[in-house]
Every structure is written in C-alpha cells, then in structure tokens.
Amino acid sequence: MEGKRRKETISRSRRAQLQFPMDRIERFFREGNVSQRLSASAPVFFASVLEFVTANVLDLAGKEAHANGTRLITPEQLYRVVQNNEYLREFFKENGNSVVPETPRPEEQ
C-alpha cells in the first residue's frame, strides 16, 4: 500500500495572490496590541493596500528612470516621483497626519 501524499501547504498570501506576507502583517498587528479591534480580513486588506501603493510608486519610478535614460531606479528618482505626484506627496507627508483627500466626484446631471 502506497503512502498518501501530503497536500502541499499554501500560505494565505499565496491564496490571496499577494506578494506581501500577510502572516507577518498579522503578527505586527498582534504585537502592536491592535488585534482585538481588527477582523480576520484586516491583514489581507492591509497587505493588498501596501502592495498596490508599492506597485504604483515603482511603476512611476521606472518611468522616471526610463525618461532619464537609466535602467536602475535610484532613491533620488523615488523621491522625485513622490514629490511630483500630488496624492503620493500627501500620503507620505512627514508630519504623521497622512490623510489623502477625497477625489472629486463628477456632478450628477
């Protein structure tokens, strides 16, 4: 009788098709004593938001590097991208109150 093959374990990040580690984010939430107020899907949402912001910043920085004729993204290009983009500049404000303003909605006619 052949032994049963064990099913390969799949991480929650892989199941959600994310690159950022949800288990690590959940651990940070627990260590920060905020886990009592968060749902089980909060690490998934937070990881997806981090991945989205990172992808957008790197995409803009890649375009900036291409415009400058370089193949590598430098910290200076990242800084320029954040400073030139109104929403990213507001998001990464240094005073700690990073609140992105609401995007204007088209008026109904």
C-alpha positions as YAML, in Angstrom:
chain: A
units: angstrom
residues:
- id: 1
  name: MET
  ca: [0.00, 0.00, 0.00]
- id: 2
  name: GLU
  ca: [1.49, 3.26, -1.08]
- id: 3
  name: GLY
  ca: [1.59, 6.12, 1.38]
- id: 4
  name: LYS
  ca: [-0.70, 9.03, 0.85]
- id: 5
  name: ARG
  ca: [0.94, 12.14, -0.45]
- id: 6
  name: ARG
  ca: [0.63, 15.05, 1.84]
- id: 7
  name: LYS
  ca: [-1.14, 18.07, 0.41]
- id: 8
  name: GLU
  ca: [1.22, 20.97, -0.11]
- id: 9
  name: THR
  ca: [0.57, 23.80, 2.31]
- id: 10
  name: ILE
  ca: [-0.34, 27.09, 0.70]
- id: 11
  name: SER
  ca: [0.25, 30.34, 2.54]
- id: 12
  name: ARG
  ca: [-2.53, 32.85, 2.97]
- id: 13
  name: SER
  ca: [-0.56, 35.35, 0.90]
- id: 14
  name: ARG
  ca: [-0.38, 32.91, -1.99]
- id: 15
  name: ARG
  ca: [-4.09, 32.12, -1.67]
- id: 16
  name: ALA
  ca: [-4.87, 35.83, -1.87]
- id: 17
  name: GLN
  ca: [-2.37, 36.18, -4.76]
- id: 18
  name: LEU
  ca: [-0.32, 38.78, -2.87]
- id: 19
  name: GLN
  ca: [3.42, 39.28, -2.64]
- id: 20
  name: PHE
  ca: [3.40, 40.90, 0.80]
- id: 21
  name: PRO
  ca: [3.39, 38.46, 3.75]
- id: 22
  name: MET
  ca: [0.01, 38.56, 5.46]
- id: 23
  name: ASP
  ca: [1.19, 36.43, 8.38]
- id: 24
  name: ARG
  ca: [3.91, 38.93, 9.20]
- id: 25
  name: ILE
  ca: [1.46, 41.83, 8.99]
- id: 26
  name: GLU
  ca: [-0.93, 39.99, 11.29]
- id: 27
  name: ARG
  ca: [1.92, 39.38, 13.74]
- id: 28
  name: PHE
  ca: [2.76, 43.10, 13.71]
- id: 29
  name: PHE
  ca: [-0.89, 43.87, 14.40]
- id: 30
  name: ARG
  ca: [-0.89, 41.47, 17.35]
- id: 31
  name: GLU
  ca: [2.39, 42.79, 18.75]
- id: 32
  name: GLY
  ca: [1.06, 46.32, 18.44]
- id: 33
  name: ASN
  ca: [-1.98, 45.40, 20.57]
- id: 34
  name: VAL
  ca: [-4.50, 46.28, 17.85]
- id: 35
  name: SER
  ca: [-5.63, 42.71, 17.11]
- id: 36
  name: GLN
  ca: [-8.64, 42.98, 19.46]
- id: 37
  name: ARG
  ca: [-10.21, 45.60, 17.22]
- id: 38
  name: LEU
  ca: [-9.45, 44.10, 13.81]
- id: 39
  name: SER
  ca: [-11.26, 41.49, 11.79]
- id: 40
  name: ALA
  ca: [-9.58, 38.45, 10.32]
- id: 41
  name: SER
  ca: [-9.57, 40.06, 6.88]
- id: 42
  name: ALA
  ca: [-7.69, 43.19, 8.03]
- id: 43
  name: PRO
  ca: [-4.20, 41.76, 7.28]
- id: 44
  name: VAL
  ca: [-5.40, 40.77, 3.80]
- id: 45
  name: PHE
  ca: [-6.69, 44.24, 3.09]
- id: 46
  name: PHE
  ca: [-3.61, 45.96, 4.54]
- id: 47
  name: ALA
  ca: [-1.24, 43.72, 2.56]
- id: 48
  name: SER
  ca: [-3.14, 44.44, -0.65]
- id: 49
  name: VAL
  ca: [-3.04, 48.20, 0.01]
- id: 50
  name: LEU
  ca: [0.71, 48.06, 0.68]
- id: 51
  name: GLU
  ca: [1.24, 46.07, -2.49]
- id: 52
  name: PHE
  ca: [-0.88, 48.49, -4.54]
- id: 53
  name: VAL
  ca: [0.95, 51.60, -3.29]
- id: 54
  name: THR
  ca: [4.34, 49.95, -3.76]
- id: 55
  name: ALA
  ca: [3.49, 48.84, -7.29]
- id: 56
  name: ASN
  ca: [2.32, 52.32, -8.25]
- id: 57
  name: VAL
  ca: [5.38, 54.04, -6.80]
- id: 58
  name: LEU
  ca: [7.74, 51.59, -8.51]
- id: 59
  name: ASP
  ca: [5.86, 51.94, -11.80]
- id: 60
  name: LEU
  ca: [6.18, 55.73, -11.74]
- id: 61
  name: ALA
  ca: [9.83, 55.48, -10.66]
- id: 62
  name: GLY
  ca: [10.52, 53.07, -13.53]
- id: 63
  name: LYS
  ca: [9.04, 55.55, -15.99]
- id: 64
  name: GLU
  ca: [11.15, 58.31, -14.42]
- id: 65
  name: ALA
  ca: [14.29, 56.16, -14.74]
- id: 66
  name: HIS
  ca: [13.46, 55.38, -18.37]
- id: 67
  name: ALA
  ca: [12.95, 59.09, -19.08]
- id: 68
  name: ASN
  ca: [16.39, 59.79, -17.58]
- id: 69
  name: GLY
  ca: [18.00, 57.06, -19.68]
- id: 70
  name: THR
  ca: [18.91, 54.75, -16.78]
- id: 71
  name: ARG
  ca: [17.98, 51.14, -16.21]
- id: 72
  name: LEU
  ca: [18.05, 51.16, -12.42]
- id: 73
  name: ILE
  ca: [15.73, 53.04, -10.08]
- id: 74
  name: THR
  ca: [17.64, 55.28, -7.69]
- id: 75
  name: PRO
  ca: [16.46, 56.72, -4.36]
- id: 76
  name: GLU
  ca: [16.56, 60.18, -5.91]
- id: 77
  name: GLN
  ca: [14.10, 59.10, -8.60]
- id: 78
  name: LEU
  ca: [11.79, 57.63, -5.97]
- id: 79
  name: TYR
  ca: [11.91, 60.89, -4.05]
- id: 80
  name: ARG
  ca: [11.17, 62.88, -7.21]
- id: 81
  name: VAL
  ca: [8.21, 60.65, -8.06]
- id: 82
  name: VAL
  ca: [6.69, 61.07, -4.61]
- id: 83
  name: GLN
  ca: [7.23, 64.83, -4.64]
- id: 84
  name: ASN
  ca: [5.82, 65.28, -8.16]
- id: 85
  name: ASN
  ca: [2.66, 63.25, -7.53]
- id: 86
  name: GLU
  ca: [0.05, 65.17, -5.55]
- id: 87
  name: TYR
  ca: [-1.57, 62.12, -3.95]
- id: 88
  name: LEU
  ca: [1.70, 60.38, -3.07]
- id: 89
  name: ARG
  ca: [3.10, 63.62, -1.61]
- id: 90
  name: GLU
  ca: [0.03, 63.91, 0.62]
- id: 91
  name: PHE
  ca: [0.18, 60.20, 1.51]
- id: 92
  name: PHE
  ca: [3.84, 60.35, 2.56]
- id: 93
  name: LYS
  ca: [3.68, 63.64, 4.46]
- id: 94
  name: GLU
  ca: [6.30, 63.86, 7.19]
- id: 95
  name: ASN
  ca: [4.10, 65.33, 9.92]
- id: 96
  name: GLY
  ca: [2.42, 61.99, 10.55]
- id: 97
  name: ASN
  ca: [-1.09, 63.05, 9.53]
- id: 98
  name: SER
  ca: [-1.09, 61.40, 6.14]
- id: 99
  name: VAL
  ca: [-4.69, 61.71, 5.04]
- id: 100
  name: VAL
  ca: [-5.37, 61.53, 1.33]
- id: 101
  name: PRO
  ca: [-8.07, 63.98, 0.30]
- id: 102
  name: GLU
  ca: [-11.19, 62.63, -1.35]
- id: 103
  name: THR
  ca: [-11.07, 62.55, -5.10]
- id: 104
  name: PRO
  ca: [-13.60, 64.91, -6.63]
- id: 105
  name: ARG
  ca: [-16.66, 63.15, -7.94]
- id: 106
  name: PRO
  ca: [-18.35, 64.25, -11.15]
- id: 107
  name: GLU
  ca: [-21.54, 66.15, -10.55]
- id: 108
  name: GLU
  ca: [-24.75, 64.37, -11.48]
- id: 109
  name: GLN
  ca: [-26.77, 66.00, -14.21]
...
